[in-house]
Coordinates of C-alpha atoms in Angstrom, one line a residue:
M20 CA 88.5 66.1 117.5
L21 CA 86.5 67.6 120.4
C22 CA 87.9 71.1 120.9
T23 CA 90.1 73.7 119.3
D24 CA 93.2 72.7 121.3
M25 CA 92.8 69.1 120.0
R26 CA 92.5 70.2 116.4
Q27 CA 95.8 72.1 116.9
S28 CA 97.7 69.2 118.3
V29 CA 97.0 65.6 117.3
A30 CA 99.8 64.6 119.7
D31 CA 97.9 66.3 122.6
Y32 CA 94.8 64.3 121.8
R33 CA 96.7 61.0 121.6
F34 CA 98.4 61.7 124.8
L35 CA 95.1 62.5 126.5
A36 CA 93.5 59.3 125.1
T37 CA 96.4 57.3 126.3
V38 CA 96.4 58.7 129.8
M39 CA 92.7 58.5 130.2
G40 CA 92.4 55.1 128.9
I41 CA 95.5 53.2 129.9
Y42 CA 96.9 54.7 133.1
P43 CA 93.9 54.0 135.4
L44 CA 93.9 50.4 134.3
L45 CA 97.7 50.1 135.0
L46 CA 97.4 52.0 138.3
R47 CA 94.7 49.7 139.6
C48 CA 96.2 46.4 138.3
E49 CA 100.0 47.0 138.5
G50 CA 100.6 49.8 141.0
A51 CA 101.9 53.3 140.6
L52 CA 105.5 52.6 139.9
F53 CA 104.8 50.3 137.0
A54 CA 102.1 52.6 135.7
N55 CA 104.4 55.6 135.7
Q56 CA 107.2 53.7 133.9
I57 CA 104.9 52.3 131.2
T58 CA 103.1 55.6 130.6
H59 CA 106.2 57.1 128.9
F60 CA 106.2 54.2 126.5
V61 CA 102.5 54.2 125.5
V62 CA 102.7 57.9 124.7
F63 CA 104.7 56.8 121.6
E64 CA 102.2 53.9 120.9
P65 CA 98.9 55.7 120.9
N66 CA 97.0 52.9 119.1
L67 CA 97.2 50.9 122.4
A68 CA 94.8 53.4 123.9
Q69 CA 92.2 53.6 121.2
T70 CA 89.8 51.0 122.7
R71 CA 90.2 52.6 126.2
A72 CA 89.4 56.2 125.3
R73 CA 85.8 55.8 126.2
R74 CA 86.0 54.6 129.8
H75 CA 83.5 55.1 132.5
Q76 CA 83.6 58.6 133.9
A77 CA 85.0 57.4 137.2
R78 CA 88.1 56.1 135.2
V79 CA 88.0 59.4 133.3
F80 CA 88.4 61.3 136.5
L81 CA 91.5 59.2 137.5
G82 CA 92.9 59.8 134.0
L83 CA 92.4 63.6 134.5
S84 CA 94.3 63.5 137.8
V85 CA 97.2 61.8 136.0
A86 CA 96.9 64.4 133.2
R87 CA 97.4 67.2 135.7
T88 CA 100.6 65.5 137.0
F89 CA 102.1 64.7 133.6
C90 CA 101.0 67.6 131.5
A91 CA 101.8 70.7 133.7
G92 CA 98.4 72.2 133.1
K93 CA 98.1 72.4 129.3
H94 CA 96.4 69.0 128.8
V95 CA 94.2 69.4 131.9
R96 CA 92.3 72.2 130.1
I97 CA 91.8 69.8 127.1
A98 CA 90.8 67.1 129.5
Q99 CA 88.2 69.3 131.1
T100 CA 86.7 70.1 127.7
Y101 CA 86.7 66.4 126.9
L102 CA 84.9 65.5 130.1
Y103 CA 82.4 68.4 129.7
Q104 CA 81.5 67.2 126.2
R105 CA 81.2 63.6 127.2
G106 CA 79.8 63.8 130.8
D107 CA 76.7 64.8 132.7
F108 CA 77.4 68.5 132.6
C109 CA 77.0 69.0 128.8
M110 CA 73.6 67.5 128.9
A111 CA 70.1 69.0 129.3
R112 CA 69.9 71.1 132.4
H113 CA 66.5 70.3 133.8
A114 CA 65.8 69.4 137.4
T115 CA 62.8 67.3 136.6
K116 CA 63.8 63.8 135.4
I117 CA 62.6 62.0 132.3
V118 CA 61.6 58.4 132.2
A119 CA 61.7 56.9 128.7
T120 CA 60.2 53.5 127.7
L121 CA 62.5 51.3 125.7
G122 CA 60.9 49.6 122.7
P123 CA 61.4 48.8 119.0
A124 CA 61.7 52.5 118.1
S125 CA 64.5 53.2 120.6
S126 CA 66.5 50.0 120.8
D127 CA 69.2 51.1 118.4
P128 CA 72.3 51.6 120.5
A129 CA 73.4 54.9 118.9
L130 CA 69.9 56.3 119.2
L131 CA 69.6 55.3 122.8
E132 CA 72.9 57.0 123.6
K133 CA 71.6 60.2 122.0
M134 CA 68.4 60.0 124.0
I135 CA 70.4 59.7 127.2
R136 CA 72.5 62.7 126.2
A137 CA 69.3 64.6 125.4
G138 CA 68.0 64.2 128.9
V139 CA 66.7 60.6 129.7
N140 CA 67.4 59.8 133.3
V141 CA 65.5 56.6 133.8
V142 CA 64.8 53.8 131.2
R143 CA 61.6 51.9 131.6
L144 CA 61.5 48.2 130.6
N145 CA 57.8 47.2 130.0
F146 CA 57.4 43.6 131.2
S147 CA 54.0 43.4 129.4
H148 CA 56.0 42.7 126.3
G149 CA 58.9 40.3 125.6
K150 CA 60.5 37.4 127.3
A151 CA 62.9 37.3 130.2
Q152 CA 66.0 37.2 127.9
D153 CA 64.7 40.1 125.9
H154 CA 64.7 42.2 129.1
I155 CA 68.1 41.0 130.2
D156 CA 69.5 42.0 126.7
R157 CA 67.8 45.4 126.9
A158 CA 69.2 46.1 130.3
K159 CA 72.7 45.4 129.0
L160 CA 72.0 47.7 126.1
V161 CA 71.0 50.5 128.5
R162 CA 74.1 50.1 130.6
E163 CA 76.3 50.1 127.6
A164 CA 74.7 53.2 126.1
A165 CA 74.8 55.0 129.4
Q166 CA 78.6 54.2 129.7
R167 CA 79.2 55.6 126.2
A168 CA 77.3 58.7 127.1
G169 CA 79.4 59.1 130.3
R170 CA 76.2 59.1 132.5
E171 CA 74.6 56.6 134.7
V172 CA 70.8 56.1 134.3
A173 CA 68.4 54.1 136.4
I174 CA 66.5 51.1 135.0
M175 CA 62.9 50.6 136.0
A176 CA 61.3 47.2 135.5
D177 CA 57.6 47.8 135.1
L178 CA 55.6 44.7 135.9
Q179 CA 52.6 43.7 133.8
G180 CA 50.2 43.0 136.7
P181 CA 46.9 41.1 136.3
K182 CA 45.6 40.6 132.8
I183 CA 42.0 42.0 133.1
R184 CA 41.2 41.7 129.4
V185 CA 38.9 40.2 126.9
G186 CA 40.0 37.3 124.7
K187 CA 40.6 37.2 121.0
F188 CA 38.1 37.5 118.1
A189 CA 37.8 35.3 115.1
E190 CA 38.4 38.2 112.8
G191 CA 40.6 40.2 115.2
K192 CA 37.9 42.8 116.0
V193 CA 34.2 43.5 116.0
M194 CA 32.1 46.7 115.8
L195 CA 29.7 47.0 118.8
E196 CA 26.6 49.1 118.2
N197 CA 24.8 51.1 120.8
G198 CA 22.0 49.1 122.4
A199 CA 23.4 45.7 121.2
K200 CA 23.7 42.8 123.6
F201 CA 27.1 41.4 124.3
V202 CA 28.3 38.5 126.5
L203 CA 31.6 38.3 128.4
D204 CA 32.0 34.6 128.9
A205 CA 34.7 33.3 131.3
S206 CA 34.1 29.7 130.1
R207 CA 34.4 30.5 126.3
T208 CA 37.3 28.9 124.6
E209 CA 36.5 29.6 120.9
P210 CA 37.3 33.1 119.4
G211 CA 34.8 35.8 119.9
D212 CA 32.3 37.4 117.5
I213 CA 29.7 40.1 117.4
H214 CA 27.6 38.4 120.1
G215 CA 30.3 37.8 122.8
V216 CA 33.9 37.0 123.6
G217 CA 36.0 35.0 126.2
L218 CA 37.9 36.5 129.1
D219 CA 41.5 36.3 130.2
Y220 CA 40.2 37.4 133.6
K221 CA 38.1 34.5 134.8
E222 CA 36.9 36.1 138.1
L223 CA 34.9 38.8 136.4
P224 CA 31.5 37.1 136.9
R225 CA 32.1 37.1 140.6
D226 CA 33.2 40.7 140.7
V227 CA 30.2 42.4 139.0
K228 CA 26.4 42.7 139.5
P229 CA 23.5 44.1 137.5
G230 CA 23.8 47.8 137.0
D231 CA 27.6 47.9 137.0
L232 CA 29.4 49.8 134.2
L233 CA 32.3 48.0 132.5
L234 CA 34.7 50.2 130.5
L235 CA 36.7 48.5 127.7
N236 CA 39.6 49.7 125.7
D237 CA 40.6 52.6 128.0
G238 CA 37.0 53.6 128.4
L239 CA 36.2 54.0 124.8
I240 CA 33.5 51.3 125.0
V241 CA 31.0 51.2 127.9
L242 CA 28.9 48.1 128.7
T243 CA 26.1 48.0 131.3
V244 CA 25.8 44.7 133.2
D245 CA 22.3 43.3 132.8
A246 CA 22.7 39.9 134.5
V247 CA 25.3 37.4 135.7
R248 CA 24.5 33.8 134.8
G249 CA 27.1 31.3 135.8
E250 CA 30.4 32.2 134.0
Q251 CA 28.6 34.6 131.7
V252 CA 28.2 38.4 132.1
H253 CA 25.3 39.6 130.0
T254 CA 25.6 43.2 129.0
S255 CA 24.1 46.0 126.9
V256 CA 26.3 48.3 124.8
K257 CA 25.9 51.8 126.2
V258 CA 28.8 53.4 124.2
G259 CA 29.8 51.4 121.1
G260 CA 32.8 51.2 119.0
E261 CA 35.5 48.9 117.6
L262 CA 36.7 46.2 120.1
S263 CA 39.7 44.2 119.1
N264 CA 41.8 41.4 120.7
N265 CA 42.9 41.5 124.3
K266 CA 41.6 45.0 125.2
G267 CA 41.5 45.9 128.8
I268 CA 38.5 45.8 131.1
N269 CA 37.9 48.3 134.0
K270 CA 34.9 48.5 136.4
Q271 CA 33.8 52.1 137.0
G272 CA 34.5 52.9 140.7
G273 CA 36.8 49.9 141.0
G274 CA 36.1 46.6 142.8
L275 CA 37.8 44.0 140.6
T276 CA 39.5 41.5 142.9
A277 CA 42.5 40.6 140.7
P278 CA 45.7 40.4 142.8
A279 CA 48.4 42.9 142.1
L280 CA 51.1 40.3 141.7
T281 CA 50.6 37.4 139.4
G282 CA 52.8 34.3 138.9
K283 CA 54.3 36.0 135.9
D284 CA 55.1 39.1 137.9
M285 CA 56.9 37.0 140.5
E286 CA 59.1 35.4 137.8
D287 CA 59.7 38.8 136.3
I288 CA 60.9 40.2 139.6
K289 CA 63.6 37.4 139.5
T290 CA 64.5 38.5 136.0
A291 CA 64.7 42.1 137.0
M292 CA 67.0 41.3 139.9
S293 CA 69.3 39.3 137.7
F294 CA 70.3 42.6 136.0
Q295 CA 69.9 44.6 139.2
A296 CA 67.0 46.8 138.1
D297 CA 67.2 50.0 140.2
Y298 CA 63.4 50.3 140.5
V299 CA 60.5 47.9 140.2
A300 CA 57.1 49.3 139.3
V301 CA 54.1 47.3 140.7
S302 CA 50.9 47.5 138.6
F303 CA 47.5 47.8 140.2
P304 CA 48.3 47.7 143.9
K305 CA 45.2 48.1 146.1
N306 CA 46.9 48.5 149.5
A307 CA 50.2 48.4 151.4
T308 CA 50.1 44.6 151.6
D309 CA 50.6 44.4 147.9
M310 CA 53.7 46.6 148.1
E311 CA 55.1 44.8 151.1
M312 CA 54.7 41.4 149.3
A313 CA 56.5 42.9 146.2
R314 CA 59.3 44.2 148.4
Q315 CA 59.8 40.8 150.1
L316 CA 59.9 39.0 146.7
A317 CA 62.4 41.6 145.3
N318 CA 64.6 41.4 148.4
V319 CA 64.7 37.6 148.3
A320 CA 65.4 37.6 144.5
G321 CA 68.1 40.3 144.9
A322 CA 69.9 38.7 147.9
E323 CA 72.1 36.7 145.6
Y324 CA 73.3 40.0 144.0
K325 CA 73.3 41.9 147.3
H326 CA 70.8 44.3 145.6
K327 CA 67.6 45.9 146.9
P328 CA 65.6 47.9 144.4
G329 CA 63.3 50.9 145.0
L330 CA 59.6 50.0 144.8
I331 CA 57.2 52.2 142.8
A332 CA 53.5 51.8 143.3
K333 CA 51.5 52.5 140.2
I334 CA 48.3 54.2 141.3
E335 CA 45.7 53.1 138.8
R336 CA 42.9 51.6 140.8
A337 CA 40.1 53.5 142.5
E338 CA 40.5 51.4 145.6
A339 CA 44.1 52.7 146.0
I340 CA 43.0 56.3 146.5
P341 CA 41.6 56.1 150.0
L342 CA 44.6 54.0 151.0
L343 CA 47.2 56.3 149.4
E344 CA 49.0 57.1 152.7
E345 CA 49.6 53.5 153.6
I346 CA 50.7 52.7 150.1
L347 CA 53.2 55.6 150.2
R348 CA 54.6 54.4 153.5
A349 CA 55.2 50.9 152.1
S350 CA 56.8 52.2 148.8
D351 CA 59.8 54.2 147.7
G352 CA 57.6 56.2 145.3
I353 CA 54.4 56.2 143.3
M354 CA 53.5 56.6 139.7
V355 CA 50.4 58.7 138.8
A356 CA 49.2 56.2 136.1
R357 CA 46.6 58.4 134.6
G358 CA 45.3 55.9 132.0
D359 CA 43.6 53.2 134.0
L360 CA 43.0 55.5 136.9
A361 CA 41.0 57.9 134.7
V362 CA 38.9 55.0 133.4
E363 CA 38.0 53.9 136.9
V364 CA 37.4 57.3 138.6
G365 CA 36.5 59.4 135.5
N366 CA 38.7 61.8 133.5
A367 CA 37.5 64.9 135.3
A368 CA 38.8 63.7 138.7
V369 CA 42.3 63.0 137.6
P370 CA 43.9 66.5 137.5
A371 CA 43.0 67.1 141.1
L372 CA 44.1 63.6 142.1
Q373 CA 47.5 64.2 140.3
K374 CA 48.1 67.3 142.3
R375 CA 47.1 65.6 145.6
M376 CA 49.3 62.6 144.9
I377 CA 52.4 64.6 144.0
K378 CA 51.9 66.8 147.1
M379 CA 51.5 63.7 149.4
A380 CA 54.5 62.0 147.9
R381 CA 56.8 65.0 148.6
E382 CA 55.4 65.3 152.1
F383 CA 56.2 61.6 152.8
D384 CA 59.7 62.0 151.3
K385 CA 58.9 59.7 148.4
V386 CA 59.5 60.1 144.7
V387 CA 56.7 60.5 142.2
I388 CA 56.4 59.9 138.5
T389 CA 53.7 61.4 136.3
A390 CA 52.7 59.2 133.4
T391 CA 50.4 58.5 130.5
Q392 CA 49.9 60.3 127.2
M393 CA 52.1 63.2 128.1
M394 CA 53.4 63.7 124.6
E395 CA 51.0 61.3 122.8
S396 CA 50.8 63.1 119.5
M397 CA 54.6 62.8 119.0
I398 CA 54.1 59.1 118.3
T399 CA 53.3 60.3 114.8
N400 CA 54.1 64.0 114.8
P401 CA 57.5 65.7 115.1
V402 CA 56.2 68.4 117.6
P403 CA 53.8 68.2 120.6
T404 CA 50.5 69.9 120.8
R405 CA 50.1 73.0 123.0
A406 CA 47.9 71.1 125.3
E407 CA 50.7 68.5 125.8
V408 CA 53.2 71.2 126.5
S409 CA 50.9 72.6 129.2
D410 CA 50.3 69.1 130.6
V411 CA 54.0 68.4 131.1
A412 CA 54.7 71.9 132.4
N413 CA 51.9 71.6 135.0
A414 CA 53.2 68.4 136.2
V415 CA 56.6 70.0 136.7
L416 CA 55.1 73.0 138.5
D417 CA 53.1 70.6 140.7
G418 CA 56.5 69.2 141.8
T419 CA 56.7 65.8 140.2
D420 CA 60.1 64.1 140.3
A421 CA 59.8 62.8 136.8
V422 CA 57.6 62.8 133.7
M423 CA 57.3 59.6 131.7
L424 CA 57.2 58.7 128.0
S425 CA 55.6 55.4 127.0
A426 CA 54.6 54.7 123.4
E427 CA 56.2 58.0 122.4
T428 CA 59.7 56.5 122.8
A429 CA 58.8 52.8 122.6
A430 CA 57.0 52.8 119.3
G431 CA 56.8 56.3 118.0
K432 CA 58.4 57.9 114.9
Y433 CA 60.3 60.6 116.9
P434 CA 61.7 59.2 120.1
L435 CA 64.8 61.5 120.2
E436 CA 62.8 64.6 119.3
T437 CA 60.3 63.7 122.0
V438 CA 62.9 63.6 124.7
E439 CA 64.4 66.9 123.4
E440 CA 61.1 68.6 123.4
M441 CA 60.3 67.3 126.9
S442 CA 63.7 68.5 128.2
K443 CA 62.9 72.0 126.9
I444 CA 59.5 72.1 128.5
C445 CA 60.8 70.9 131.9
A446 CA 63.6 73.5 131.9
A447 CA 61.2 76.3 130.9
A448 CA 58.6 75.4 133.5
E449 CA 61.3 75.1 136.3
G450 CA 62.4 78.7 135.5
A451 CA 59.0 79.9 136.5
E452 CA 58.9 78.2 139.8
E453 CA 58.9 80.2 143.0
V454 CA 61.1 79.1 145.9
E455 CA 59.3 79.2 149.2
L456 CA 61.8 77.5 151.5
D457 CA 61.0 79.8 154.4
G458 CA 57.3 78.8 154.2
D459 CA 58.3 75.1 153.8
F460 CA 60.2 75.1 157.1
R461 CA 57.8 77.2 159.2
G462 CA 56.6 75.1 162.0
Q463 CA 58.6 72.1 161.0
T464 CA 60.4 69.8 163.5
F465 CA 62.8 67.0 162.6
S466 CA 63.5 64.0 164.6
R467 CA 66.6 62.8 162.8
I468 CA 70.0 64.5 162.8
D469 CA 70.8 63.7 159.2
Q470 CA 67.5 65.1 158.0
T471 CA 68.0 68.3 160.0
I472 CA 71.5 68.7 158.4
A473 CA 69.9 68.3 155.0
M474 CA 67.3 70.9 155.6
G475 CA 69.9 73.2 157.1
A476 CA 72.0 72.9 154.0
L477 CA 69.0 74.0 151.8
F478 CA 68.1 76.9 153.9
T479 CA 71.7 78.2 154.3
A480 CA 72.5 77.8 150.6
H481 CA 69.3 79.5 149.5
H482 CA 69.9 82.6 151.7
L483 CA 73.7 82.7 150.9
G484 CA 73.1 82.4 147.2
A485 CA 75.4 79.4 147.0
K486 CA 76.6 78.1 143.7
A487 CA 75.9 74.5 144.6
I488 CA 74.8 72.1 147.4
V489 CA 76.9 69.0 147.8
A490 CA 75.9 65.9 149.7
L491 CA 78.4 63.2 150.4
T492 CA 76.0 60.3 150.8
E493 CA 76.1 56.5 150.9
S494 CA 72.5 55.6 150.7
G495 CA 71.2 58.7 148.9
S496 CA 68.8 59.7 151.8
T497 CA 70.3 63.1 152.4
A498 CA 69.9 63.9 148.7
L499 CA 66.3 62.6 148.7
W500 CA 65.4 64.9 151.6
M501 CA 66.9 67.9 149.9
S502 CA 65.1 67.2 146.7
R503 CA 61.7 67.3 148.4
H504 CA 61.9 71.1 148.4
R505 CA 62.0 73.5 145.5
I506 CA 65.3 75.3 145.2
H507 CA 67.1 76.7 142.1
I508 CA 70.5 75.6 143.4
P509 CA 71.6 72.3 141.9
I510 CA 72.2 69.5 144.4
Y511 CA 75.3 67.3 143.7
A512 CA 75.1 64.0 145.4
V513 CA 78.6 62.4 145.7
T514 CA 78.6 58.7 146.4
T515 CA 81.0 55.8 146.3
K516 CA 78.2 53.4 145.3
V517 CA 77.1 53.0 141.7
T518 CA 73.8 51.6 142.9
S519 CA 73.1 54.8 144.9
Q520 CA 74.2 56.9 142.0
R521 CA 71.7 55.1 139.7
K522 CA 68.9 55.3 142.2
M523 CA 69.4 59.0 142.7
A524 CA 69.0 59.5 138.9
L525 CA 65.2 59.7 139.7
F526 CA 65.4 62.4 142.4
R527 CA 64.4 65.8 141.3
N528 CA 67.2 68.4 141.1
V529 CA 69.8 65.9 142.1
R530 CA 72.9 65.3 140.0
P531 CA 74.5 62.1 141.3
L532 CA 78.3 61.7 141.0
L533 CA 80.4 58.6 141.5
M534 CA 83.6 59.3 143.3
D535 CA 85.9 57.3 145.6
T536 CA 86.5 59.3 148.7
S537 CA 88.9 58.9 151.6
A538 CA 87.6 57.6 155.0
D539 CA 89.2 60.7 156.5
R540 CA 86.6 63.5 156.6
D541 CA 88.9 66.5 155.8
T542 CA 90.5 64.6 152.9
A543 CA 87.2 63.6 151.5
L544 CA 85.9 67.2 151.6
A545 CA 89.1 68.3 149.8
Q546 CA 88.6 65.6 147.2
A547 CA 85.0 66.6 146.7
E548 CA 86.0 70.2 146.1
A549 CA 88.7 69.2 143.7
H550 CA 86.2 67.0 141.8
L551 CA 83.8 70.0 141.5
K552 CA 86.5 72.3 140.3
L553 CA 87.7 69.9 137.7
R554 CA 84.2 69.5 136.3
G555 CA 83.8 73.3 136.2
I556 CA 80.9 73.2 138.7
V557 CA 82.6 75.7 141.1
D558 CA 85.4 78.2 140.6
A559 CA 87.5 80.5 142.7
G560 CA 85.3 82.7 144.8
D561 CA 82.2 80.5 144.6
V562 CA 80.4 79.5 147.8
Y563 CA 78.9 76.1 148.3
A564 CA 77.3 74.1 151.1
I565 CA 78.5 70.5 151.7
T566 CA 77.2 67.8 154.0
C567 CA 78.8 64.6 155.2
G568 CA 79.1 62.2 158.1
D569 CA 81.8 62.0 160.7
P570 CA 82.9 59.2 160.8
M571 CA 82.6 58.8 157.0
G572 CA 80.9 55.9 155.2
T573 CA 78.0 55.2 157.5
P574 CA 74.6 55.1 155.9
G575 CA 72.3 57.6 157.7
G576 CA 75.3 59.1 159.4
T577 CA 75.2 62.6 158.0
N578 CA 75.9 65.0 160.9
M579 CA 77.9 67.9 159.5
L580 CA 77.3 70.9 157.4
R581 CA 80.1 73.1 156.1
I582 CA 79.9 76.3 154.1
C583 CA 83.0 76.6 151.9
E584 CA 84.4 79.3 149.7
V585 CA 86.5 78.1 146.8
R586 CA 90.1 79.4 146.7

């Protein structure tokens, strides 16, 4: 049982399960008259409702409306408790979103559900591993776990990108000593040894020249190019160490010509669209053209499903930094991919670049994810280091939309604990943020009515001390604009489209809600307030700001701001 009232009355619980599970189905399929007649019968046959008690929260809301009608108030309180314990509002209260990578350590359905309840907002599928059907199956696993948790999450398909790697070794690995000679051979087909190895990336001999520095295995091994002879790159080991199969290659300062989108990536985009991935992350883009090509491929592949994903540019090449503005304009967001980026530009340059990228993304009304080694020690340890806590907190204070976990949740020993710790860090850091809305708006001009309304809602709610900001939105644009500014008032984005709800799961400080609303403006506003009251978000006497369009249901049509006091 889920609350004291339920323990006191098994009959109450059975009635609630019946109403929540069966009535919405009957109402939709058979009409109100039949549903009302049959409800009386199923109260006395509670077993019929057992498989329906865990419906999607949209159906739960319909069930609660019926509970109000049939139960004269008593069961509504029970229903509110049930919804609170199963829905978004009992979960971690942090504005910064958490991206978790799905892998062997987190593929258990029950564990994944717990991770979503603990604060995961976006699940990343790493297309560097697994086959197409594996990703399709995992996407289904995510949707099912989210439904059980009563919460929609976004799915991000992360493309592998070009394989700029060494080949395999006869014994799996070699130990390179400082000063030794080592050959990277694009024509070599046999396994490598202490003297040299083949290349997955065949263009390397044409991308380097004597004096260039090549960084292998995330920069742990450094080779100096001595000469290029045909398909062979002759090097000297500057910093030695263990080199094993298929380790990555970077060129200090950038300059490798590998295309961002490979043939495999193009096929993977089709796979991602088959399960309607909400976001597609593009690895190693060098310019806006790479992102425009990815968008065209995704839109074509998604046309069959009437689906257009958001595009995330992973900033991990040195060449991308000078072109960051054009990449932002061609994308829906960026990922600060600190691993490969640090190898190319140097570790010391990354913190300042991270701050710059987060600031630029917010200025351009784009989302931004901060990634790589955020809680790395929790792959093997049950608690993070203090340095990791500071790293996550600083990204939050910089204004990132999301912080990302990779191997920590994909292959680590403590995936759930990692999410829980990250949730705590995000919430604590957000509590220390200063709201500077007046400064944000000083000197600003807006060319769009809907954007002006969004900014007006923020400013008014802040100075009124409103309990909530509510945006009735079709596309999610209004909520995105609101989320670009720091404010300690939660933003509830109410939409009729589940695709918009999932996409908004990545927006900072936005809590997306799915709700069918009337096409009539005043009716829709009344429905939204009733929805908020039922969920316990607002109560009598609370003030909230709400935005919508008139007429309703037009993407980009937000043109009205209303300040309401709950009665």
